[in-house]
Amino acid sequence: MIKVRPLLSIIITCYNYEMYISECIRSVLSQDYDNLEIIVIDDGSTDQSWEKIQEFGEKIIAVRTANRGSLKTCLKGLSLSRGDFIYFLDADDVLAEGALAEITSYLRPDVSKIQFMLLPIDKEGRPIGNAFPSLQPTADSEPLIQSIRKKGYYDTPPTSGNIYRRDVYDGLGDMTYERAIDGVSYLLAPFVGRVVSIDKALGKYRIHNANLSAFSDISSTRMKTYVDRFMGRLHHLAELVQSRCAGTDRVEVRTDYAYVMELNTMSTVVDGKRPSIGQISAYIGAVMRENMGTKRVALCLFGLALFLLPNATARQLAAIRIDPSRSRQMRSRLKRAFSS
């Protein structure tokens, strides 16, 4: 008797990625998985993306919409899909050879999410760093739930490193505070099933000028936007857990998460001010409460640097925290600052 594997829907959303969309689609078509649907949504691209997408003919389901942004485009793709599991793959990213063969055994009813590492590549596809995030192979959701309760998040890859059981996306309701499809979904997944972490790079995450530009603005307004989105996700999660997870303890949302305090501190710095001793002390206290080992040390040093360094240098340090690609430019400035 032949066992039919679960239907996997891969949804690729594209906006002005004519340089990358064909490679992305080919990386999916080359996979060894026989129960697959590929849905490609062009979000009103103004370049040749739609023409590139149409070249694949009946091998994919291709739809073009007016430009509506990432979240609405993903929701459109979700509405068209039939899969038991859903994988949103960014059009500039690539699914690694043999990736789906690696995850096949995890496509089970008790698994709510599969997450794997991504290898960063440049616009030509050359590796430019180590795979991230660092994941330990496990199928235990409890540590992730504890991390959410303690920190407000757990370590997870960007969108292209996650596959979700379909029902995780069901009944999410209003997400007007959000920009991405998987913001609250990644938080909900551990509460509704097992989250499988795979310590292998099964995808490639492209870093190029278009997505780096998203980090170019480090204004206090942007910091506030990040805080509002972070808190919006947690309040939304608390509602979903209460309504969908009978017998599970409520998610208590706090205001003293280290992530929130860090953003508020950086906001002070980018406004040209020096954080107060009380602000730094509260941030370091939150870091000590939420972290261990080298990460605790590194974040405490980061907080002290924001307080001690001249504002211009502290601003650059905050920029690196938001966009790590700036670190090479910053090393020489830090060296001069600490030696003066």
PDB file of N, CA and C in Angstrom, residues 71-134:
ATOM      1  N   LEU A  71       2.177  41.194   3.978  1.00  0.00           N
ATOM      2  CA  LEU A  71       1.186  40.458   4.761  1.00  0.00           C
ATOM      3  C   LEU A  71      -0.029  40.088   3.925  1.00  0.00           C
ATOM      4  N   LYS A  72      -0.616  41.046   3.225  1.00  0.00           N
ATOM      5  CA  LYS A  72      -1.812  40.775   2.437  1.00  0.00           C
ATOM      6  C   LYS A  72      -1.511  39.826   1.282  1.00  0.00           C
ATOM      7  N   THR A  73      -0.304  39.929   0.725  1.00  0.00           N
ATOM      8  CA  THR A  73       0.065  39.025  -0.362  1.00  0.00           C
ATOM      9  C   THR A  73       0.190  37.596   0.144  1.00  0.00           C
ATOM     10  N   CYS A  74       0.783  37.436   1.319  1.00  0.00           N
ATOM     11  CA  CYS A  74       0.889  36.100   1.920  1.00  0.00           C
ATOM     12  C   CYS A  74      -0.491  35.532   2.238  1.00  0.00           C
ATOM     13  N   LEU A  75      -1.365  36.362   2.769  1.00  0.00           N
ATOM     14  CA  LEU A  75      -2.715  35.898   3.088  1.00  0.00           C
ATOM     15  C   LEU A  75      -3.462  35.481   1.831  1.00  0.00           C
ATOM     16  N   LYS A  76      -3.223  36.179   0.712  1.00  0.00           N
ATOM     17  CA  LYS A  76      -3.812  35.784  -0.561  1.00  0.00           C
ATOM     18  C   LYS A  76      -3.309  34.402  -0.968  1.00  0.00           C
ATOM     19  N   GLY A  77      -2.010  34.192  -0.859  1.00  0.00           N
ATOM     20  CA  GLY A  77      -1.449  32.883  -1.181  1.00  0.00           C
ATOM     21  C   GLY A  77      -2.013  31.796  -0.284  1.00  0.00           C
ATOM     22  N   LEU A  78      -2.165  32.105   0.988  1.00  0.00           N
ATOM     23  CA  LEU A  78      -2.724  31.136   1.934  1.00  0.00           C
ATOM     24  C   LEU A  78      -4.146  30.760   1.543  1.00  0.00           C
ATOM     25  N   SER A  79      -4.941  31.736   1.120  1.00  0.00           N
ATOM     26  CA  SER A  79      -6.335  31.465   0.737  1.00  0.00           C
ATOM     27  C   SER A  79      -6.433  30.571  -0.496  1.00  0.00           C
ATOM     28  N   LEU A  80      -5.411  30.604  -1.347  1.00  0.00           N
ATOM     29  CA  LEU A  80      -5.402  29.781  -2.560  1.00  0.00           C
ATOM     30  C   LEU A  80      -4.869  28.374  -2.318  1.00  0.00           C
ATOM     31  N   SER A  81      -4.192  28.182  -1.210  1.00  0.00           N
ATOM     32  CA  SER A  81      -3.488  26.919  -0.958  1.00  0.00           C
ATOM     33  C   SER A  81      -4.413  25.863  -0.376  1.00  0.00           C
ATOM     34  N   ARG A  82      -3.997  24.585  -0.526  1.00  0.00           N
ATOM     35  CA  ARG A  82      -4.763  23.451  -0.002  1.00  0.00           C
ATOM     36  C   ARG A  82      -3.931  22.587   0.928  1.00  0.00           C
ATOM     37  N   GLY A  83      -2.695  22.968   1.168  1.00  0.00           N
ATOM     38  CA  GLY A  83      -1.755  22.096   1.856  1.00  0.00           C
ATOM     39  C   GLY A  83      -2.058  21.834   3.316  1.00  0.00           C
ATOM     40  N   ASP A  84      -1.614  20.646   3.773  1.00  0.00           N
ATOM     41  CA  ASP A  84      -1.663  20.324   5.196  1.00  0.00           C
ATOM     42  C   ASP A  84      -0.598  21.121   5.945  1.00  0.00           C
ATOM     43  N   PHE A  85       0.484  21.421   5.234  1.00  0.00           N
ATOM     44  CA  PHE A  85       1.569  22.248   5.772  1.00  0.00           C
ATOM     45  C   PHE A  85       1.846  23.383   4.799  1.00  0.00           C
ATOM     46  N   ILE A  86       2.270  24.512   5.352  1.00  0.00           N
ATOM     47  CA  ILE A  86       2.475  25.729   4.568  1.00  0.00           C
ATOM     48  C   ILE A  86       3.903  26.220   4.750  1.00  0.00           C
ATOM     49  N   TYR A  87       4.532  26.550   3.620  1.00  0.00           N
ATOM     50  CA  TYR A  87       5.896  27.089   3.655  1.00  0.00           C
ATOM     51  C   TYR A  87       5.930  28.369   2.833  1.00  0.00           C
ATOM     52  N   PHE A  88       6.167  29.485   3.502  1.00  0.00           N
ATOM     53  CA  PHE A  88       6.337  30.762   2.805  1.00  0.00           C
ATOM     54  C   PHE A  88       7.824  30.953   2.510  1.00  0.00           C
ATOM     55  N   LEU A  89       8.142  31.059   1.236  1.00  0.00           N
ATOM     56  CA  LEU A  89       9.528  31.215   0.793  1.00  0.00           C
ATOM     57  C   LEU A  89       9.672  32.576   0.120  1.00  0.00           C
ATOM     58  N   ASP A  90      10.536  33.408   0.663  1.00  0.00           N
ATOM     59  CA  ASP A  90      10.750  34.725   0.063  1.00  0.00           C
ATOM     60  C   ASP A  90      11.371  34.571  -1.319  1.00  0.00           C
ATOM     61  N   ALA A  91      10.957  35.426  -2.258  1.00  0.00           N
ATOM     62  CA  ALA A  91      11.359  35.285  -3.657  1.00  0.00           C
ATOM     63  C   ALA A  91      12.837  35.482  -3.897  1.00  0.00           C
ATOM     64  N   ASP A  92      13.544  36.125  -2.969  1.00  0.00           N
ATOM     65  CA  ASP A  92      14.983  36.315  -3.142  1.00  0.00           C
ATOM     66  C   ASP A  92      15.791  35.247  -2.421  1.00  0.00           C
ATOM     67  N   ASP A  93      15.101  34.309  -1.760  1.00  0.00           N
ATOM     68  CA  ASP A  93      15.791  33.237  -1.056  1.00  0.00           C
ATOM     69  C   ASP A  93      15.750  31.945  -1.882  1.00  0.00           C
ATOM     70  N   VAL A  94      16.445  30.916  -1.401  1.00  0.00           N
ATOM     71  CA  VAL A  94      16.588  29.669  -2.159  1.00  0.00           C
ATOM     72  C   VAL A  94      16.407  28.489  -1.218  1.00  0.00           C
ATOM     73  N   LEU A  95      15.682  27.485  -1.663  1.00  0.00           N
ATOM     74  CA  LEU A  95      15.561  26.238  -0.922  1.00  0.00           C
ATOM     75  C   LEU A  95      16.728  25.339  -1.299  1.00  0.00           C
ATOM     76  N   ALA A  96      17.464  24.868  -0.317  1.00  0.00           N
ATOM     77  CA  ALA A  96      18.671  24.082  -0.581  1.00  0.00           C
ATOM     78  C   ALA A  96      18.317  22.734  -1.216  1.00  0.00           C
ATOM     79  N   GLU A  97      19.249  22.206  -1.978  1.00  0.00           N
ATOM     80  CA  GLU A  97      19.067  20.904  -2.622  1.00  0.00           C
ATOM     81  C   GLU A  97      18.808  19.833  -1.566  1.00  0.00           C
ATOM     82  N   GLY A  98      17.764  19.051  -1.766  1.00  0.00           N
ATOM     83  CA  GLY A  98      17.438  17.963  -0.843  1.00  0.00           C
ATOM     84  C   GLY A  98      16.768  18.398   0.440  1.00  0.00           C
ATOM     85  N   ALA A  99      16.378  19.671   0.534  1.00  0.00           N
ATOM     86  CA  ALA A  99      15.807  20.186   1.784  1.00  0.00           C
ATOM     87  C   ALA A  99      14.526  19.455   2.173  1.00  0.00           C
ATOM     88  N   LEU A 100      13.625  19.269   1.218  1.00  0.00           N
ATOM     89  CA  LEU A 100      12.338  18.655   1.552  1.00  0.00           C
ATOM     90  C   LEU A 100      12.486  17.184   1.948  1.00  0.00           C
ATOM     91  N   ALA A 101      13.488  16.513   1.408  1.00  0.00           N
ATOM     92  CA  ALA A 101      13.746  15.135   1.830  1.00  0.00           C
ATOM     93  C   ALA A 101      14.133  15.082   3.301  1.00  0.00           C
ATOM     94  N   GLU A 102      14.788  16.136   3.778  1.00  0.00           N
ATOM     95  CA  GLU A 102      15.208  16.200   5.186  1.00  0.00           C
ATOM     96  C   GLU A 102      14.017  16.379   6.127  1.00  0.00           C
ATOM     97  N   ILE A 103      12.976  17.065   5.652  1.00  0.00           N
ATOM     98  CA  ILE A 103      11.875  17.391   6.563  1.00  0.00           C
ATOM     99  C   ILE A 103      10.677  16.452   6.425  1.00  0.00           C
ATOM    100  N   THR A 104      10.706  15.563   5.446  1.00  0.00           N
ATOM    101  CA  THR A 104       9.551  14.700   5.162  1.00  0.00           C
ATOM    102  C   THR A 104       9.030  13.978   6.394  1.00  0.00           C
ATOM    103  N   SER A 105       9.898  13.396   7.184  1.00  0.00           N
ATOM    104  CA  SER A 105       9.473  12.592   8.337  1.00  0.00           C
ATOM    105  C   SER A 105       8.837  13.421   9.439  1.00  0.00           C
ATOM    106  N   TYR A 106       9.007  14.747   9.370  1.00  0.00           N
ATOM    107  CA  TYR A 106       8.456  15.617  10.412  1.00  0.00           C
ATOM    108  C   TYR A 106       7.088  16.184  10.056  1.00  0.00           C
ATOM    109  N   LEU A 107       6.601  15.898   8.863  1.00  0.00           N
ATOM    110  CA  LEU A 107       5.289  16.395   8.454  1.00  0.00           C
ATOM    111  C   LEU A 107       4.217  15.488   9.046  1.00  0.00           C
ATOM    112  N   ARG A 108       4.004  15.658  10.355  1.00  0.00           N
ATOM    113  CA  ARG A 108       3.078  14.817  11.115  1.00  0.00           C
ATOM    114  C   ARG A 108       2.029  15.696  11.795  1.00  0.00           C
ATOM    115  N   PRO A 109       0.897  15.123  12.151  1.00  0.00           N
ATOM    116  CA  PRO A 109      -0.165  15.907  12.791  1.00  0.00           C
ATOM    117  C   PRO A 109       0.235  16.547  14.115  1.00  0.00           C
ATOM    118  N   ASP A 110       1.186  15.924  14.832  1.00  0.00           N
ATOM    119  CA  ASP A 110       1.562  16.485  16.135  1.00  0.00           C
ATOM    120  C   ASP A 110       2.592  17.603  16.009  1.00  0.00           C
ATOM    121  N   VAL A 111       3.126  17.820  14.816  1.00  0.00           N
ATOM    122  CA  VAL A 111       4.152  18.845  14.600  1.00  0.00           C
ATOM    123  C   VAL A 111       3.482  20.117  14.070  1.00  0.00           C
ATOM    124  N   SER A 112       3.659  21.226  14.796  1.00  0.00           N
ATOM    125  CA  SER A 112       3.046  22.497  14.390  1.00  0.00           C
ATOM    126  C   SER A 112       3.999  23.353  13.581  1.00  0.00           C
ATOM    127  N   LYS A 113       5.290  23.111  13.722  1.00  0.00           N
ATOM    128  CA  LYS A 113       6.259  23.939  13.005  1.00  0.00           C
ATOM    129  C   LYS A 113       7.579  23.194  12.871  1.00  0.00           C
ATOM    130  N   ILE A 114       8.193  23.349  11.714  1.00  0.00           N
ATOM    131  CA  ILE A 114       9.548  22.838  11.474  1.00  0.00           C
ATOM    132  C   ILE A 114      10.413  24.044  11.161  1.00  0.00           C
ATOM    133  N   GLN A 115      11.505  24.213  11.893  1.00  0.00           N
ATOM    134  CA  GLN A 115      12.394  25.339  11.637  1.00  0.00           C
ATOM    135  C   GLN A 115      13.802  24.825  11.392  1.00  0.00           C
ATOM    136  N   PHE A 116      14.498  25.500  10.472  1.00  0.00           N
ATOM    137  CA  PHE A 116      15.848  25.069  10.116  1.00  0.00           C
ATOM    138  C   PHE A 116      16.722  26.282   9.867  1.00  0.00           C
ATOM    139  N   MET A 117      18.004  26.038   9.842  1.00  0.00           N
ATOM    140  CA  MET A 117      18.969  27.116   9.688  1.00  0.00           C
ATOM    141  C   MET A 117      19.051  27.571   8.239  1.00  0.00           C
ATOM    142  N   LEU A 118      19.530  28.797   8.056  1.00  0.00           N
ATOM    143  CA  LEU A 118      19.682  29.379   6.730  1.00  0.00           C
ATOM    144  C   LEU A 118      21.124  29.833   6.530  1.00  0.00           C
ATOM    145  N   LEU A 119      21.615  29.637   5.323  1.00  0.00           N
ATOM    146  CA  LEU A 119      22.961  30.075   4.979  1.00  0.00           C
ATOM    147  C   LEU A 119      22.878  31.439   4.295  1.00  0.00           C
ATOM    148  N   PRO A 120      23.521  32.475   4.849  1.00  0.00           N
ATOM    149  CA  PRO A 120      23.470  33.785   4.183  1.00  0.00           C
ATOM    150  C   PRO A 120      24.305  33.793   2.910  1.00  0.00           C
ATOM    151  N   ILE A 121      23.738  34.357   1.844  1.00  0.00           N
ATOM    152  CA  ILE A 121      24.439  34.470   0.567  1.00  0.00           C
ATOM    153  C   ILE A 121      24.317  35.904   0.061  1.00  0.00           C
ATOM    154  N   ASP A 122      25.214  36.279  -0.848  1.00  0.00           N
ATOM    155  CA  ASP A 122      25.142  37.614  -1.430  1.00  0.00           C
ATOM    156  C   ASP A 122      24.252  37.579  -2.671  1.00  0.00           C
ATOM    157  N   LYS A 123      24.190  38.691  -3.400  1.00  0.00           N
ATOM    158  CA  LYS A 123      23.266  38.762  -4.527  1.00  0.00           C
ATOM    159  C   LYS A 123      23.637  37.795  -5.649  1.00  0.00           C
ATOM    160  N   GLU A 124      24.928  37.387  -5.703  1.00  0.00           N
ATOM    161  CA  GLU A 124      25.346  36.404  -6.698  1.00  0.00           C
ATOM    162  C   GLU A 124      25.191  34.969  -6.210  1.00  0.00           C
ATOM    163  N   GLY A 125      24.761  34.792  -4.965  1.00  0.00           N
ATOM    164  CA  GLY A 125      24.582  33.452  -4.425  1.00  0.00           C
ATOM    165  C   GLY A 125      25.783  32.893  -3.706  1.00  0.00           C
ATOM    166  N   ARG A 126      26.804  33.724  -3.456  1.00  0.00           N
ATOM    167  CA  ARG A 126      28.000  33.252  -2.753  1.00  0.00           C
ATOM    168  C   ARG A 126      27.800  33.320  -1.245  1.00  0.00           C
ATOM    169  N   PRO A 127      28.187  32.273  -0.500  1.00  0.00           N
ATOM    170  CA  PRO A 127      28.069  32.308   0.961  1.00  0.00           C
ATOM    171  C   PRO A 127      28.870  33.469   1.539  1.00  0.00           C
ATOM    172  N   ILE A 128      28.285  34.165   2.512  1.00  0.00           N
ATOM    173  CA  ILE A 128      28.969  35.314   3.114  1.00  0.00           C
ATOM    174  C   ILE A 128      28.986  35.239   4.632  1.00  0.00           C
ATOM    175  N   GLY A 129      28.775  34.083   5.174  1.00  0.00           N
ATOM    176  CA  GLY A 129      28.813  33.949   6.620  1.00  0.00           C
ATOM    177  C   GLY A 129      28.360  32.569   7.041  1.00  0.00           C
ATOM    178  N   ASN A 130      28.265  32.372   8.348  1.00  0.00           N
ATOM    179  CA  ASN A 130      27.847  31.091   8.898  1.00  0.00           C
ATOM    180  C   ASN A 130      26.320  30.975   8.917  1.00  0.00           C
ATOM    181  N   ALA A 131      25.836  29.745   8.848  1.00  0.00           N
ATOM    182  CA  ALA A 131      24.404  29.501   8.920  1.00  0.00           C
ATOM    183  C   ALA A 131      23.853  29.997  10.258  1.00  0.00           C
ATOM    184  N   PHE A 132      22.621  30.454  10.221  1.00  0.00           N
ATOM    185  CA  PHE A 132      21.984  31.007  11.415  1.00  0.00           C
ATOM    186  C   PHE A 132      20.506  30.643  11.401  1.00  0.00           C
ATOM    187  N   PRO A 133      19.788  30.776  12.533  1.00  0.00           N
ATOM    188  CA  PRO A 133      20.337  30.938  13.882  1.00  0.00           C
ATOM    189  C   PRO A 133      20.894  29.603  14.361  1.00  0.00           C
ATOM    190  N   SER A 134      21.607  29.627  15.441  1.00  0.00           N
ATOM    191  CA  SER A 134      22.134  28.386  15.997  1.00  0.00           C
ATOM    192  C   SER A 134      20.971  27.604  16.616  1.00  0.00           C
TER     193      SER A 134
END
